[in-house]
Short mmCIF file of C-alpha atoms and ligand atoms in Angstrom, two decimals:
data_model
loop_
_atom_site.label_atom_id
_atom_site.label_comp_id
_atom_site.label_asym_id
_atom_site.label_seq_id
_atom_site.Cartn_x
_atom_site.Cartn_y
_atom_site.Cartn_z
CA MET E 1 102.70 63.91 81.71
CA PHE E 2 105.15 63.55 84.63
CA ASP E 3 108.95 63.70 84.47
CA SER E 4 111.37 61.45 86.36
CA TYR E 5 111.03 63.63 89.48
CA ASN E 6 107.22 63.57 89.51
CA ARG E 7 106.83 67.10 88.13
CA GLN E 8 103.78 67.49 85.90
CA ILE E 9 104.80 69.11 82.61
CA GLN E 10 101.97 71.30 81.33
CA TYR E 11 103.71 74.46 80.25
CA LEU E 12 105.52 75.24 76.99
CA ARG E 13 107.52 78.44 76.61
CA VAL E 14 107.84 79.29 72.94
CA SER E 15 110.49 81.68 71.65
CA VAL E 16 109.07 82.94 68.37
CA THR E 17 112.16 84.90 67.34
CA ASP E 18 115.74 85.56 68.38
CA ARG E 19 115.45 89.15 67.13
CA CYS E 20 115.03 92.11 69.42
CA ASN E 21 114.82 95.88 69.17
CA PHE E 22 116.68 96.22 72.53
CA ARG E 23 120.13 95.00 73.58
CA CYS E 24 119.70 94.63 77.34
CA ALA E 25 123.07 94.47 79.04
CA TYR E 26 122.12 91.37 81.08
CA CYS E 27 120.74 89.53 78.07
CA MET E 28 123.10 89.99 75.16
CA PRO E 29 126.36 91.71 74.19
CA ALA E 30 126.31 95.30 72.91
CA GLN E 31 126.91 94.21 69.33
CA GLY E 32 123.95 91.80 69.54
CA VAL E 33 124.11 88.11 68.67
CA LYS E 34 124.45 86.29 65.38
CA LEU E 35 120.89 86.10 64.13
CA LEU E 36 119.17 83.08 62.69
CA SER E 37 118.38 83.15 58.99
CA HIS E 38 114.79 83.05 57.77
CA ASP E 39 115.09 79.32 57.00
CA GLU E 40 116.54 78.46 60.38
CA ILE E 41 113.55 79.89 62.25
CA LEU E 42 110.42 77.77 62.57
CA SER E 43 107.48 79.06 60.57
CA TYR E 44 104.25 79.76 62.46
CA GLU E 45 102.77 76.67 60.79
CA GLU E 46 105.58 74.57 62.26
CA PHE E 47 105.17 76.10 65.72
CA LEU E 48 101.45 75.50 65.54
CA ARG E 49 101.84 71.86 64.54
CA ILE E 50 104.13 71.26 67.53
CA ILE E 51 101.77 73.06 69.90
CA LYS E 52 98.81 71.09 68.57
CA ILE E 53 100.62 67.79 69.12
CA LEU E 54 101.82 68.74 72.61
CA SER E 55 98.35 69.92 73.58
CA LYS E 56 97.24 66.30 73.14
CA HIS E 57 99.96 65.26 75.58
CA GLY E 58 99.14 67.45 78.54
CA VAL E 59 100.38 70.93 77.58
CA ASN E 60 97.67 73.48 78.33
CA LYS E 61 99.67 76.59 79.05
CA ILE E 62 101.78 78.57 76.57
CA ARG E 63 103.95 81.65 76.99
CA LEU E 64 105.30 83.44 73.93
CA THR E 65 108.69 85.03 74.31
CA GLY E 66 111.84 85.79 72.34
CA GLY E 67 113.95 87.85 71.52
CA GLU E 68 111.12 90.32 71.37
CA PRO E 69 107.97 88.45 70.30
CA LEU E 70 106.24 91.60 69.05
CA VAL E 71 108.88 92.27 66.39
CA ARG E 72 107.92 89.11 64.48
CA LYS E 73 105.37 89.83 61.76
CA GLY E 74 102.18 87.78 61.93
CA ILE E 75 102.21 87.35 65.72
CA VAL E 76 98.57 88.44 66.09
CA GLN E 77 97.32 85.76 63.69
CA PHE E 78 99.57 83.20 65.41
CA ILE E 79 97.94 84.05 68.74
CA GLN E 80 94.53 83.67 67.19
CA ASP E 81 95.51 80.24 65.84
CA ILE E 82 96.78 79.09 69.23
CA THR E 83 93.64 80.29 71.02
CA ALA E 84 91.56 78.26 68.58
CA LEU E 85 93.04 75.12 70.20
CA LYS E 86 90.59 74.15 72.92
CA ALA E 87 93.23 72.39 75.04
CA ILE E 88 95.25 75.59 75.49
CA THR E 89 93.64 77.36 78.41
CA ASP E 90 96.29 79.96 79.19
CA LEU E 91 98.22 81.99 76.61
CA SER E 92 100.53 84.75 77.81
CA MET E 93 103.52 86.71 76.56
CA THR E 94 106.75 88.20 77.89
CA THR E 95 107.62 91.43 76.09
CA ASN E 96 109.76 94.52 76.50
CA GLY E 97 106.56 96.53 75.96
CA SER E 98 108.06 98.90 73.39
CA LEU E 99 105.50 97.96 70.71
CA LEU E 100 102.57 97.29 73.02
CA PHE E 101 101.01 100.73 72.78
CA ASP E 102 100.02 100.08 69.16
CA MET E 103 99.41 96.35 69.45
CA ALA E 104 97.73 95.74 72.82
CA GLY E 105 94.17 95.96 71.44
CA GLN E 106 94.85 93.52 68.60
CA LEU E 107 96.65 91.10 70.92
CA LYS E 108 93.76 91.08 73.35
CA ALA E 109 91.22 90.63 70.56
CA ALA E 110 93.26 87.71 69.18
CA GLY E 111 92.97 85.94 72.53
CA LEU E 112 96.16 86.75 74.44
CA SER E 113 95.32 86.63 78.16
CA ARG E 114 98.07 88.63 79.81
CA VAL E 115 101.55 90.07 79.54
CA ASN E 116 104.74 90.24 81.55
CA ILE E 117 106.69 93.40 80.72
CA SER E 118 110.36 94.07 81.42
CA LEU E 119 110.95 97.39 83.20
CA ASP E 120 114.33 97.55 84.90
CA THR E 121 114.25 101.22 85.87
CA VAL E 122 111.97 104.24 85.47
CA ASP E 123 114.82 106.67 84.93
CA PRO E 124 114.83 107.46 81.16
CA GLU E 125 118.61 107.72 80.88
CA ARG E 126 119.34 104.59 82.88
CA PHE E 127 116.63 102.78 80.93
CA ARG E 128 118.38 103.79 77.69
CA GLN E 129 121.64 102.56 79.20
CA ILE E 130 120.46 99.10 80.36
CA THR E 131 118.43 98.43 77.18
CA ARG E 132 121.11 100.07 75.01
CA GLY E 133 118.81 102.46 73.22
CA GLY E 134 115.30 101.79 74.53
CA ASN E 135 112.79 104.58 75.10
CA LEU E 136 111.23 104.45 78.57
CA ASP E 137 108.22 106.50 77.56
CA GLN E 138 107.21 103.98 74.90
CA THR E 139 107.41 101.09 77.36
CA LEU E 140 105.41 103.01 80.00
CA LYS E 141 102.74 103.75 77.39
CA GLY E 142 102.77 100.06 76.48
CA ILE E 143 102.15 99.14 80.12
CA GLU E 144 99.22 101.57 80.32
CA ALA E 145 97.81 100.09 77.10
CA ALA E 146 98.07 96.58 78.57
CA PHE E 147 95.94 97.71 81.54
CA ALA E 148 93.52 99.60 79.30
CA VAL E 149 92.69 96.59 77.12
CA GLY E 150 92.74 94.06 79.98
CA LEU E 151 95.91 92.06 79.28
CA THR E 152 95.82 91.35 82.98
CA PRO E 153 97.14 90.60 85.47
CA VAL E 154 100.04 92.73 84.22
CA LYS E 155 103.36 91.68 85.70
CA LEU E 156 106.52 93.77 85.52
CA ASN E 157 109.92 92.04 85.43
CA ILE E 158 112.92 93.78 86.93
CA VAL E 159 116.28 92.04 86.69
CA LEU E 160 118.36 92.95 89.72
CA THR E 161 121.38 94.88 88.40
CA ASN E 162 123.26 97.95 89.52
CA ILE E 163 120.95 100.01 87.28
CA ILE E 164 118.19 99.95 89.89
CA THR E 165 118.13 102.81 92.42
CA LYS E 166 116.04 103.90 95.41
CA PRO E 167 113.79 106.20 93.29
CA ASP E 168 112.88 103.16 91.17
CA ILE E 169 111.74 101.29 94.27
CA ALA E 170 109.81 104.39 95.41
CA TYR E 171 108.04 104.43 92.01
CA PHE E 172 107.12 100.74 92.30
CA VAL E 173 105.82 101.23 95.86
CA GLU E 174 103.52 103.99 94.58
CA LEU E 175 102.54 101.92 91.56
CA VAL E 176 101.26 98.95 93.59
CA HIS E 177 98.97 101.40 95.38
CA ARG E 178 97.59 102.73 92.06
CA GLN E 179 97.37 99.62 89.89
CA PRO E 180 96.68 95.90 90.49
CA VAL E 181 100.11 95.17 89.09
CA SER E 182 102.62 92.57 90.13
CA VAL E 183 106.15 93.98 90.36
CA ARG E 184 108.64 91.11 90.25
CA PHE E 185 112.32 91.27 91.03
CA ILE E 186 114.41 88.59 89.33
CA GLU E 187 117.92 87.59 90.28
CA TYR E 188 120.36 88.04 87.43
CA MET E 189 121.40 84.72 85.88
CA PRO E 190 124.92 84.59 84.43
CA ILE E 191 123.92 83.16 81.07
CA GLY E 192 125.89 83.67 77.91
CA GLU E 193 128.78 85.47 79.57
CA CYS E 194 127.06 88.85 79.38
CA GLN E 195 128.49 91.37 81.77
CA VAL E 196 126.37 93.46 84.04
CA GLY E 197 127.07 95.08 87.41
CA ALA E 198 125.73 93.21 90.43
CA GLY E 199 122.56 94.66 91.86
CA PRO E 200 121.05 94.66 95.32
CA GLY E 201 119.97 91.33 96.80
CA ILE E 202 116.35 90.38 97.45
CA GLU E 203 116.59 91.17 101.18
CA GLU E 204 117.96 94.63 100.41
CA ILE E 205 115.05 95.29 98.04
CA LYS E 206 112.55 94.15 100.67
CA GLU E 207 114.11 96.52 103.23
CA LEU E 208 113.95 99.39 100.75
CA ILE E 209 110.28 98.66 100.02
CA ASN E 210 109.59 98.72 103.75
CA SER E 211 111.36 102.07 104.17
CA PHE E 212 108.83 104.35 102.45
CA GLY E 213 106.32 104.63 105.29
CA ARG E 214 103.71 102.48 103.51
CA GLY E 215 103.95 99.61 105.99
CA SER E 216 105.84 96.34 105.79
CA LEU E 217 105.66 93.56 103.25
CA LYS E 218 103.43 90.64 104.15
CA SER E 219 103.12 87.33 102.32
CA ALA E 220 100.38 87.34 99.68
CA LEU E 221 98.63 84.56 97.86
CA SER E 222 100.24 83.71 94.55
CA ILE E 223 98.48 85.30 91.61
CA CYS E 224 97.32 83.98 88.25
CA GLY E 225 100.11 82.21 86.42
CA ASN E 226 101.37 80.29 89.45
CA GLY E 227 105.04 80.59 88.58
CA PRO E 228 108.03 80.37 90.85
CA ALA E 229 107.70 83.90 92.31
CA LYS E 230 107.02 84.40 96.00
CA TYR E 231 104.47 87.18 96.44
CA TYR E 232 104.14 89.89 99.08
CA THR E 233 102.01 92.95 99.49
CA LEU E 234 101.79 96.19 101.51
CA PRO E 235 98.81 97.00 103.79
CA GLN E 236 96.94 99.40 101.46
CA ALA E 237 98.30 98.15 98.13
CA ILE E 238 96.15 96.72 95.34
CA GLY E 239 99.18 95.22 93.62
CA THR E 240 101.90 92.85 94.80
CA PHE E 241 105.65 92.40 94.81
CA GLY E 242 107.14 89.13 93.62
CA PHE E 243 110.64 87.76 94.13
CA ILE E 244 112.13 85.23 91.75
CA THR E 245 115.28 83.62 93.03
CA PRO E 246 116.80 81.18 90.54
CA ILE E 247 120.18 81.59 92.22
CA SER E 248 119.79 82.09 95.96
CA GLU E 249 116.84 79.73 96.34
CA HIS E 250 116.13 77.79 93.20
CA PHE E 251 112.66 76.49 92.44
CA CYS E 252 113.55 73.51 90.25
CA GLY E 253 111.37 71.24 92.40
CA ILE E 254 108.20 72.91 91.05
CA CYS E 255 109.38 73.54 87.48
CA ASN E 256 106.63 72.43 85.10
CA ARG E 257 107.97 73.79 81.81
CA ILE E 258 109.69 72.81 78.61
CA ARG E 259 111.04 75.33 76.13
CA LEU E 260 110.91 75.51 72.36
CA THR E 261 113.51 77.78 70.76
CA ALA E 262 112.97 79.85 67.62
CA ASP E 263 115.25 77.45 65.72
CA GLY E 264 113.16 74.46 66.71
CA LYS E 265 114.93 72.86 69.66
CA PHE E 266 113.18 71.47 72.72
CA LYS E 267 115.03 72.43 75.90
CA PRO E 268 114.23 70.61 79.14
CA CYS E 269 115.67 73.45 81.24
CA LEU E 270 116.66 77.10 80.73
CA LEU E 271 119.96 76.48 82.46
CA SER E 272 121.02 73.40 80.56
CA ASN E 273 122.75 73.02 77.23
CA GLN E 274 120.71 69.93 76.41
CA GLU E 275 118.57 70.28 73.30
CA ILE E 276 116.48 68.01 71.11
CA ASP E 277 116.11 68.93 67.45
CA VAL E 278 112.41 68.93 66.67
CA LYS E 279 112.84 71.10 63.55
CA ALA E 280 114.94 68.45 61.78
CA ALA E 281 112.30 65.85 62.59
CA LEU E 282 109.49 68.10 61.34
CA ARG E 283 111.27 68.91 58.11
CA ASN E 284 112.14 65.25 57.52
CA GLY E 285 108.49 64.29 57.53
CA ALA E 286 108.11 63.01 61.11
CA SER E 287 104.64 61.84 62.12
CA ASP E 288 102.75 63.39 65.04
CA ASP E 289 103.67 60.37 67.17
CA GLU E 290 107.36 60.81 66.36
CA ILE E 291 107.19 64.50 67.37
CA ALA E 292 105.42 63.51 70.58
CA LYS E 293 108.20 61.01 71.25
CA LEU E 294 110.76 63.85 71.10
CA PHE E 295 108.68 65.76 73.63
CA TYR E 296 108.63 62.70 75.93
CA GLN E 297 112.38 62.32 75.46
CA THR E 298 112.84 66.00 76.48
CA ILE E 299 110.75 65.45 79.59
CA ALA E 300 112.74 62.32 80.43
CA ASN E 301 115.94 64.41 80.12
CA LYS E 302 114.70 67.16 82.42
CA PRO E 303 117.33 67.54 85.11
CA GLN E 304 116.33 67.47 88.75
CA GLY E 305 117.83 70.93 89.21
CA HIS E 306 120.04 73.42 87.45
CA SER E 307 123.80 73.57 87.87
CA LEU E 308 124.39 77.23 87.30
CA LYS E 309 127.72 77.34 89.04
CA ASN E 310 130.69 75.16 88.15
CA ALA E 311 133.35 74.45 90.74
CA ASP E 312 135.37 77.43 89.50
CA GLY E 313 132.26 79.63 89.52
CA SER E 314 132.11 79.75 85.72
CA THR E 315 129.37 78.53 83.46
CA ARG E 316 129.39 77.96 79.73
CA PHE E 317 126.03 78.21 78.06
CA PHE E 318 125.89 77.96 74.28
CA ARG E 319 123.09 80.46 74.03
CA LYS E 320 122.45 83.97 75.25
CA MET E 321 119.11 84.60 76.98
CA SER E 322 117.56 86.16 73.85
CA GLN E 323 118.38 82.94 71.95
CA ILE E 324 116.54 80.75 74.46
CA GLY E 325 113.57 82.85 75.47
CA GLY E 326 113.77 83.86 79.14
N1 LIG Z 1 112.14 90.61 75.04
C1 LIG Z 1 111.20 90.19 76.01
C2 LIG Z 1 111.45 90.84 77.36
O1 LIG Z 1 112.51 91.42 77.54
O2 LIG Z 1 110.56 90.79 78.21
C3 LIG Z 1 111.16 88.68 76.17
C4 LIG Z 1 112.46 87.94 76.15
S1 LIG Z 1 113.50 88.23 77.55
C5 LIG Z 1 114.85 87.16 77.21
C6 LIG Z 1 112.57 87.40 78.82
C7 LIG Z 1 112.91 87.77 80.24
O3 LIG Z 1 114.21 87.32 80.54
C8 LIG Z 1 112.87 89.26 80.55
O4 LIG Z 1 112.04 89.49 81.65
C9 LIG Z 1 114.29 89.59 80.89
O5 LIG Z 1 114.36 90.61 81.83
C10 LIG Z 1 114.81 88.27 81.41
N2 LIG Z 1 116.25 88.11 81.35
C11 LIG Z 1 117.06 88.28 80.27
N3 LIG Z 1 118.34 88.03 80.60
C12 LIG Z 1 118.36 87.68 81.92
C13 LIG Z 1 119.38 87.29 82.83
N4 LIG Z 1 120.64 87.21 82.46
N5 LIG Z 1 119.00 87.00 84.10
C14 LIG Z 1 117.70 87.07 84.48
N6 LIG Z 1 116.70 87.41 83.67
C15 LIG Z 1 117.01 87.72 82.39
FE1 LIG Z 2 115.58 91.98 74.07
FE2 LIG Z 2 114.21 91.02 76.10
FE3 LIG Z 2 116.81 90.43 75.82
FE4 LIG Z 2 116.10 92.88 76.48
S1 LIG Z 2 115.74 91.04 77.71
S2 LIG Z 2 117.59 92.33 74.88
S3 LIG Z 2 114.22 93.16 75.42
S4 LIG Z 2 115.20 89.81 74.47
#
């Protein structure tokens, strides 16, 4: 299935919940966001029906996200049900890792292929600060568990904010020499009017990485998942660094994804307020063909590129990141 700009749409990002046990400063306000009621959120049966229909229309890759996907009860069975669909060949998850230590084995056994884990700093106090209460140790144990059970390749997501310091970069430089991990730096996106201090730019991070006497970054082949990150490695490293630049160098031209929010809206683009209400259709008895039509309509609406900045530099998104599924 191709959109109006000849991009093949194969990838559905599914936000299974808007709930989260963290309150990351770049993602949501300190007081949290107004949560959806039980009835507003799609049931797993509803998600599965949509996925099944879309899998007959070219979708073969699914990423589960949230909110925090691991806080929703029944996620392991849901994963098992998705993996039972032959057309879905890649099922991954983005998680804050806080619950992974206990769940990694079950997730792997259910058929999850791999995880991306958010890790913005390795300083316990700064971690608590940016996540507003998170426990670094738990997340680090979750990352180890992901490696231990083979939820690989493990990718770490670091949003570039002023929370990151030189010792964090030193840690990541050591880590890519110890583990086949992909450490990815993501430019902060000003979604939902959340406030966070500006961090270093990508070039600054690259210079820092090059400053630890472990050689200089060199371009690397992209790794499994084939997303928008540009990958680099160091001479003796077994892992890679990735840089994701939605702001300074957007990658809309290769965007192959559609999103489904926890409250049942198709979104053609993360950075667009456009939504199509698939939940209403489902609950009003729509046929599979009618649901597929909404998917086609979403693809037809997919903008050529995002318009993050208005003329006055402001942006007004209806949703915070945790309500879309980053
Ligand atoms: N709770 C899970 C997590 O944190 O990994 C999944 C949901 S979270 C919204 C998905 C990803 O979006 C995370 O990697 C997070 O760092 C990223 N993210 C959240 N807000 C962001 C922002 N304003 N700019 C860039 N990335 C953001
Ligand atoms: Fe929760 Fe993820 Fe948002 Fe952090 S980034 S508040 S862990 S949804």
